[in-house]
mmCIF file of C-alpha atoms in Angstrom:
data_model
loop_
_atom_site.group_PDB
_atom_site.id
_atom_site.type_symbol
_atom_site.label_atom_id
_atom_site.label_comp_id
_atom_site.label_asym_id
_atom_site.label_seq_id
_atom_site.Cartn_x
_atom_site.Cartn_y
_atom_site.Cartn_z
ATOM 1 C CA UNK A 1 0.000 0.000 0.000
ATOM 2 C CA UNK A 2 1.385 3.357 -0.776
ATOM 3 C CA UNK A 3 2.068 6.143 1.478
ATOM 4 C CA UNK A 4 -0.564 8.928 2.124
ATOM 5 C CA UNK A 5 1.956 11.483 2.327
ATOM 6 C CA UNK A 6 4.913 12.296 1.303
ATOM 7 C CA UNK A 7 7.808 12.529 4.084
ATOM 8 C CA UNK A 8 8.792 15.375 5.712
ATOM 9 C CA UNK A 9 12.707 16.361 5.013
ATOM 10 C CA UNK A 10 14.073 17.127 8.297
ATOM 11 C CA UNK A 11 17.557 19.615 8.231
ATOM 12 C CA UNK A 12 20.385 18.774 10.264
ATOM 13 C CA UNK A 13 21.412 20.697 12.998
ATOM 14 C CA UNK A 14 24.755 22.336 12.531
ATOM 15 C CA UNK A 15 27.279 20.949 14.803
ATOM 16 C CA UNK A 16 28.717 23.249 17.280
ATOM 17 C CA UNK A 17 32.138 23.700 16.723
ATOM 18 C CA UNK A 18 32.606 24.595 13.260
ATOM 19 C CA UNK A 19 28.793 25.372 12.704
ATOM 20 C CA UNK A 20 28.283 23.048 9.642
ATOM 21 C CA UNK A 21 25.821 20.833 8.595
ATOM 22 C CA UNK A 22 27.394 19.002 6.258
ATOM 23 C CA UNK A 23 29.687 17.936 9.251
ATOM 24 C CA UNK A 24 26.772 16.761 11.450
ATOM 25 C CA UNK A 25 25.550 14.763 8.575
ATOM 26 C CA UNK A 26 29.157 13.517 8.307
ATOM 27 C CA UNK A 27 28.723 11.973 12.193
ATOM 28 C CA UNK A 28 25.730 10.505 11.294
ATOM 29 C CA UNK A 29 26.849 8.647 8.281
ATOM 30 C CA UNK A 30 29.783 7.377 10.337
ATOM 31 C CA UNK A 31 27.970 6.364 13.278
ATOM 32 C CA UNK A 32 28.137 2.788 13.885
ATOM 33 C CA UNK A 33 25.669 1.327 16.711
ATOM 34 C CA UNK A 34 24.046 4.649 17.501
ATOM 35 C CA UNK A 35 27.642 5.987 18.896
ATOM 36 C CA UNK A 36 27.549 9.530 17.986
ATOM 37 C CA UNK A 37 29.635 10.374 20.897
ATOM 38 C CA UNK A 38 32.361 8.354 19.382
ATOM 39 C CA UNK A 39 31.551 8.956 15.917
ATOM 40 C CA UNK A 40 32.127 12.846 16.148
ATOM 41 C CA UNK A 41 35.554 12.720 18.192
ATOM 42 C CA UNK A 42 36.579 10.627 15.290
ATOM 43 C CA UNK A 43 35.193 13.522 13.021
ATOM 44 C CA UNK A 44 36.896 16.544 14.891
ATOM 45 C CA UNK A 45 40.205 14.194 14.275
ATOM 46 C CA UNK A 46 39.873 14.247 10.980
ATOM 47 C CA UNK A 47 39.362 18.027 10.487
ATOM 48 C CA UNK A 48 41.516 19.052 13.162
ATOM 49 C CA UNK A 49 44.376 16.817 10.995
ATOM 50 C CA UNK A 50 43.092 18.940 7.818
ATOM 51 C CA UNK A 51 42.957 21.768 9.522
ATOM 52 C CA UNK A 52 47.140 21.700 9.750
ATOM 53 C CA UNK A 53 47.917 20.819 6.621
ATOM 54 C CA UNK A 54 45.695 22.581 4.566
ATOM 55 C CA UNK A 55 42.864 25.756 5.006
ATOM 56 C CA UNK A 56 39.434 25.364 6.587
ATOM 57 C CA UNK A 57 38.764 21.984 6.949
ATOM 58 C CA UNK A 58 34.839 22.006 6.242
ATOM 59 C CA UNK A 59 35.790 23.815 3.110
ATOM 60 C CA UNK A 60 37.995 20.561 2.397
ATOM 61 C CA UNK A 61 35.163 18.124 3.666
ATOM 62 C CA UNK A 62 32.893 20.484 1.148
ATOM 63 C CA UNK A 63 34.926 20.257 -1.794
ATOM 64 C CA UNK A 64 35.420 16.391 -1.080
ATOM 65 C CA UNK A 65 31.545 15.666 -1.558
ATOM 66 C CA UNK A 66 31.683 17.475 -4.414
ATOM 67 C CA UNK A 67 34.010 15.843 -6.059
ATOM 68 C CA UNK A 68 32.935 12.159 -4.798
ATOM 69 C CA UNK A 69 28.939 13.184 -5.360
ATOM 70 C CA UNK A 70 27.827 11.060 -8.563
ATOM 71 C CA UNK A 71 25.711 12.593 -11.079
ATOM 72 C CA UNK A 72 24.531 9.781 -12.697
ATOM 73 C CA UNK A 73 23.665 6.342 -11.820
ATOM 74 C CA UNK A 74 22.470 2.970 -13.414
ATOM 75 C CA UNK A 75 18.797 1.647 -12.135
ATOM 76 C CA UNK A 76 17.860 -1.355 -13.400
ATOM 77 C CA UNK A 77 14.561 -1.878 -15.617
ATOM 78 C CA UNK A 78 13.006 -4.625 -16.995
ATOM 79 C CA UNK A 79 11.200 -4.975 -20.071
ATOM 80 C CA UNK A 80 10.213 -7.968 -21.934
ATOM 81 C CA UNK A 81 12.098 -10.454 -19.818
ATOM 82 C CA UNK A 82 15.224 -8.872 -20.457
ATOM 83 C CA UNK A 83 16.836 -6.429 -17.613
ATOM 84 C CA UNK A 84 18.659 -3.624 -18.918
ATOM 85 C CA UNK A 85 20.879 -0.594 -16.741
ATOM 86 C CA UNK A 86 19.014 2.416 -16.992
ATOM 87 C CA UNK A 87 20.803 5.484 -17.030
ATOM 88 C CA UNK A 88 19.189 8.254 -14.709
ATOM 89 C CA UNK A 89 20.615 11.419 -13.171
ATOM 90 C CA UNK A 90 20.849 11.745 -9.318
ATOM 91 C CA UNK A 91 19.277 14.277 -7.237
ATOM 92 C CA UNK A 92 21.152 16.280 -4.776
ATOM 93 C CA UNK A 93 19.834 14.631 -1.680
ATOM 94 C CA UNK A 94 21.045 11.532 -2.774
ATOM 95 C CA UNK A 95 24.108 12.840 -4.308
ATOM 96 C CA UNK A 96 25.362 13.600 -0.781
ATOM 97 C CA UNK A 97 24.150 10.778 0.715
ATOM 98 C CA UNK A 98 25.741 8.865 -1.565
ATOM 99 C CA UNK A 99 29.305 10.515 -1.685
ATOM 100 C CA UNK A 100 29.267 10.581 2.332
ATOM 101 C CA UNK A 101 28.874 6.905 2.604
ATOM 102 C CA UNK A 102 31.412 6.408 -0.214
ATOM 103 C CA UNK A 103 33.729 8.426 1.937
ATOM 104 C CA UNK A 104 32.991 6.724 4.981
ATOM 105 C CA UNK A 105 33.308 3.031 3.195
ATOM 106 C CA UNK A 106 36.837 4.043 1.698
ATOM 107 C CA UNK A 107 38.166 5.276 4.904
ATOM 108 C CA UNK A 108 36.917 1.955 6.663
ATOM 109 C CA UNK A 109 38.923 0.239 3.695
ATOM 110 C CA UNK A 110 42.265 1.446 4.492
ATOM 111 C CA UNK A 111 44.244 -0.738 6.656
ATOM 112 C CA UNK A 112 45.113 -0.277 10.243
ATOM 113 C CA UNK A 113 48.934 -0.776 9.514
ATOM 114 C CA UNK A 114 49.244 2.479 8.334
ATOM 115 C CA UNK A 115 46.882 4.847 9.970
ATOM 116 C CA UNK A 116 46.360 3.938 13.475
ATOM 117 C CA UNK A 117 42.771 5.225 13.688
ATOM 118 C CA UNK A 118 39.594 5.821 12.138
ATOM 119 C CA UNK A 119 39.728 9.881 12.395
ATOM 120 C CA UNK A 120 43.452 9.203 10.535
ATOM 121 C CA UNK A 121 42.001 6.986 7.769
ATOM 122 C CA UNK A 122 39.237 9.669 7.175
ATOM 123 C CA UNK A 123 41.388 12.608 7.165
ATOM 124 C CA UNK A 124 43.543 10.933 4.379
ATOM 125 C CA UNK A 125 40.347 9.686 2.271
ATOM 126 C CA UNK A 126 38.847 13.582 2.668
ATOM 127 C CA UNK A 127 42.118 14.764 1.314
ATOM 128 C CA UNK A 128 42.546 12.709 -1.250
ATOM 129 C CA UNK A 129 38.626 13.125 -2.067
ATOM 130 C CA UNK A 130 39.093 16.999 -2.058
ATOM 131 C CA UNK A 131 42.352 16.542 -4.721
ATOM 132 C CA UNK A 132 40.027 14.848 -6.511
ATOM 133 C CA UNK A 133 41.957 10.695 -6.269
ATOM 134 C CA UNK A 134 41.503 7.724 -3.596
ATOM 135 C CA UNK A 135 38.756 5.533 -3.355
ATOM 136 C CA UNK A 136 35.586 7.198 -3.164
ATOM 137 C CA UNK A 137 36.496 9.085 -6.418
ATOM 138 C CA UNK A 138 36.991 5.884 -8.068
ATOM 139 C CA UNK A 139 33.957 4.680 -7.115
ATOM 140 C CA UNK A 140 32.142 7.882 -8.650
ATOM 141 C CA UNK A 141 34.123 7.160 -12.176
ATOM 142 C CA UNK A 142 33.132 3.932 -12.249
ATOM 143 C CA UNK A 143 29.658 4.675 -11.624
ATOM 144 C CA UNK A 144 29.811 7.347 -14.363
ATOM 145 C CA UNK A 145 31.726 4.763 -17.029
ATOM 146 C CA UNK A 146 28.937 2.181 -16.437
ATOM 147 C CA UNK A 147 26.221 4.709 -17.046
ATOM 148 C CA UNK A 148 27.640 6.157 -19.603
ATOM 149 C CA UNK A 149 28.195 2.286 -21.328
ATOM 150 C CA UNK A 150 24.523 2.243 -21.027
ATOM 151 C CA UNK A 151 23.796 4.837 -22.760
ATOM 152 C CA UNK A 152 21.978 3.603 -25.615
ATOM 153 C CA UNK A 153 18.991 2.040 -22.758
ATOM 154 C CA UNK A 154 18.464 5.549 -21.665
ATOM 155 C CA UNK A 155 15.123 5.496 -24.200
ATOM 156 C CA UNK A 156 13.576 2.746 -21.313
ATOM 157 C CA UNK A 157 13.853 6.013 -18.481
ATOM 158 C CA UNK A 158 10.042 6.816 -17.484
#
C-alpha cells in the first residue's frame, strides 16, 4: 500500500564547533551502533588533521563531496524479460548521501597498519577526495563509465 503522504525532510542541525551541517551529517553517516559520541571525536580528528595541513577543513570536507557526489547512476529496468541498466541522473539529496557513505566506506577500507585510527584513515580519504583521487572518487568514475556504457537504454527512463 502506498504512502498517504509524502515525508517530511528534516535539516540537520549544525554541529557546534565549526557550525556546519554538512559535518553533522558527516557523524551521522559514520555512526556505527548509535555511537555519535564516538563517531564525532573521530570527526573533529579528521578536520583538526586537515585543519594543519591545509585551510578550513569544512571547506575541504565540502569540496570532497563534491568531487565524490555522482551525477549519474544505473537503475535497473526490466522490459520484456530482459533487464537492462538504466541510465538516470541523481538528485542532490542523494548525491550527498551517496558521496558521504562512499567516503565513509573508503576510509573503513584502508588498513590499520598504516593509519592507526579511524579519524586518521578519514582525514587521508577527505584529502585525497578533495584533490580529486583515492577511493571514493573511483567509485564515482566507475559509476559514471557504467552509465555512460549504457547509454543507448536511456530510451527505457520513465
Amino acid at each position: 500500500m502506498p504512502r498517504s503522504k509524502r515525508a517530511k525532510v528534516r535539516e540537520a542541525k549544525p554541529d557546534p564547533i565549526y557550525g556546519s551541517q554538512l559535518v553533522t551529517k558527516l557523524v551521522n553517516a559514520s555512526m556505527k551502533d548509535g555511537k555519535k559520541a564516538v563517531a564525532r571525536r573521530n570527526i573533529y580528528l579528521a578536520l583538526e588533521q586537515l585543519k594543519d595541513k591545509d585551510k578550513n577543513p569544512v571547506e575541504v570536507l565540502r569540496i570532497a563531496i563534491e568531487n565524490v557526489g555522482p551525477s549519474k547512476k544505473v537503475r535497473p529496468r526490466r522490459v520484456g524479460g530482459a533487464s537492462y541498466l538504466v541510465p538516470v541522473s541523481v538528485n542532490a539529496r542523494q548525491r550527498l548521501s551517496l558521496a558521504m557513505r562512499w567516503i565513509v566506506e573508503a576510509a573503513n577500507s584502508r588498513s590499520n597498519t598504516e593509519y592507526k585510527r579511524y579519524g586518521n584513515k578519514l582525514a587521508a580519504e577527505l584529502k585525497d577526495a578533495a584533490e580529486n583521487t583515492g577511493v571514493a572518487v573511483a567509485k564515482k568514475e566507475n559509476i559514471h563509465k557504467v552509465a555512460d556504457a549504457n547509454k543507448a537504454f536511456a530510451h527505457f527512463r520513465w
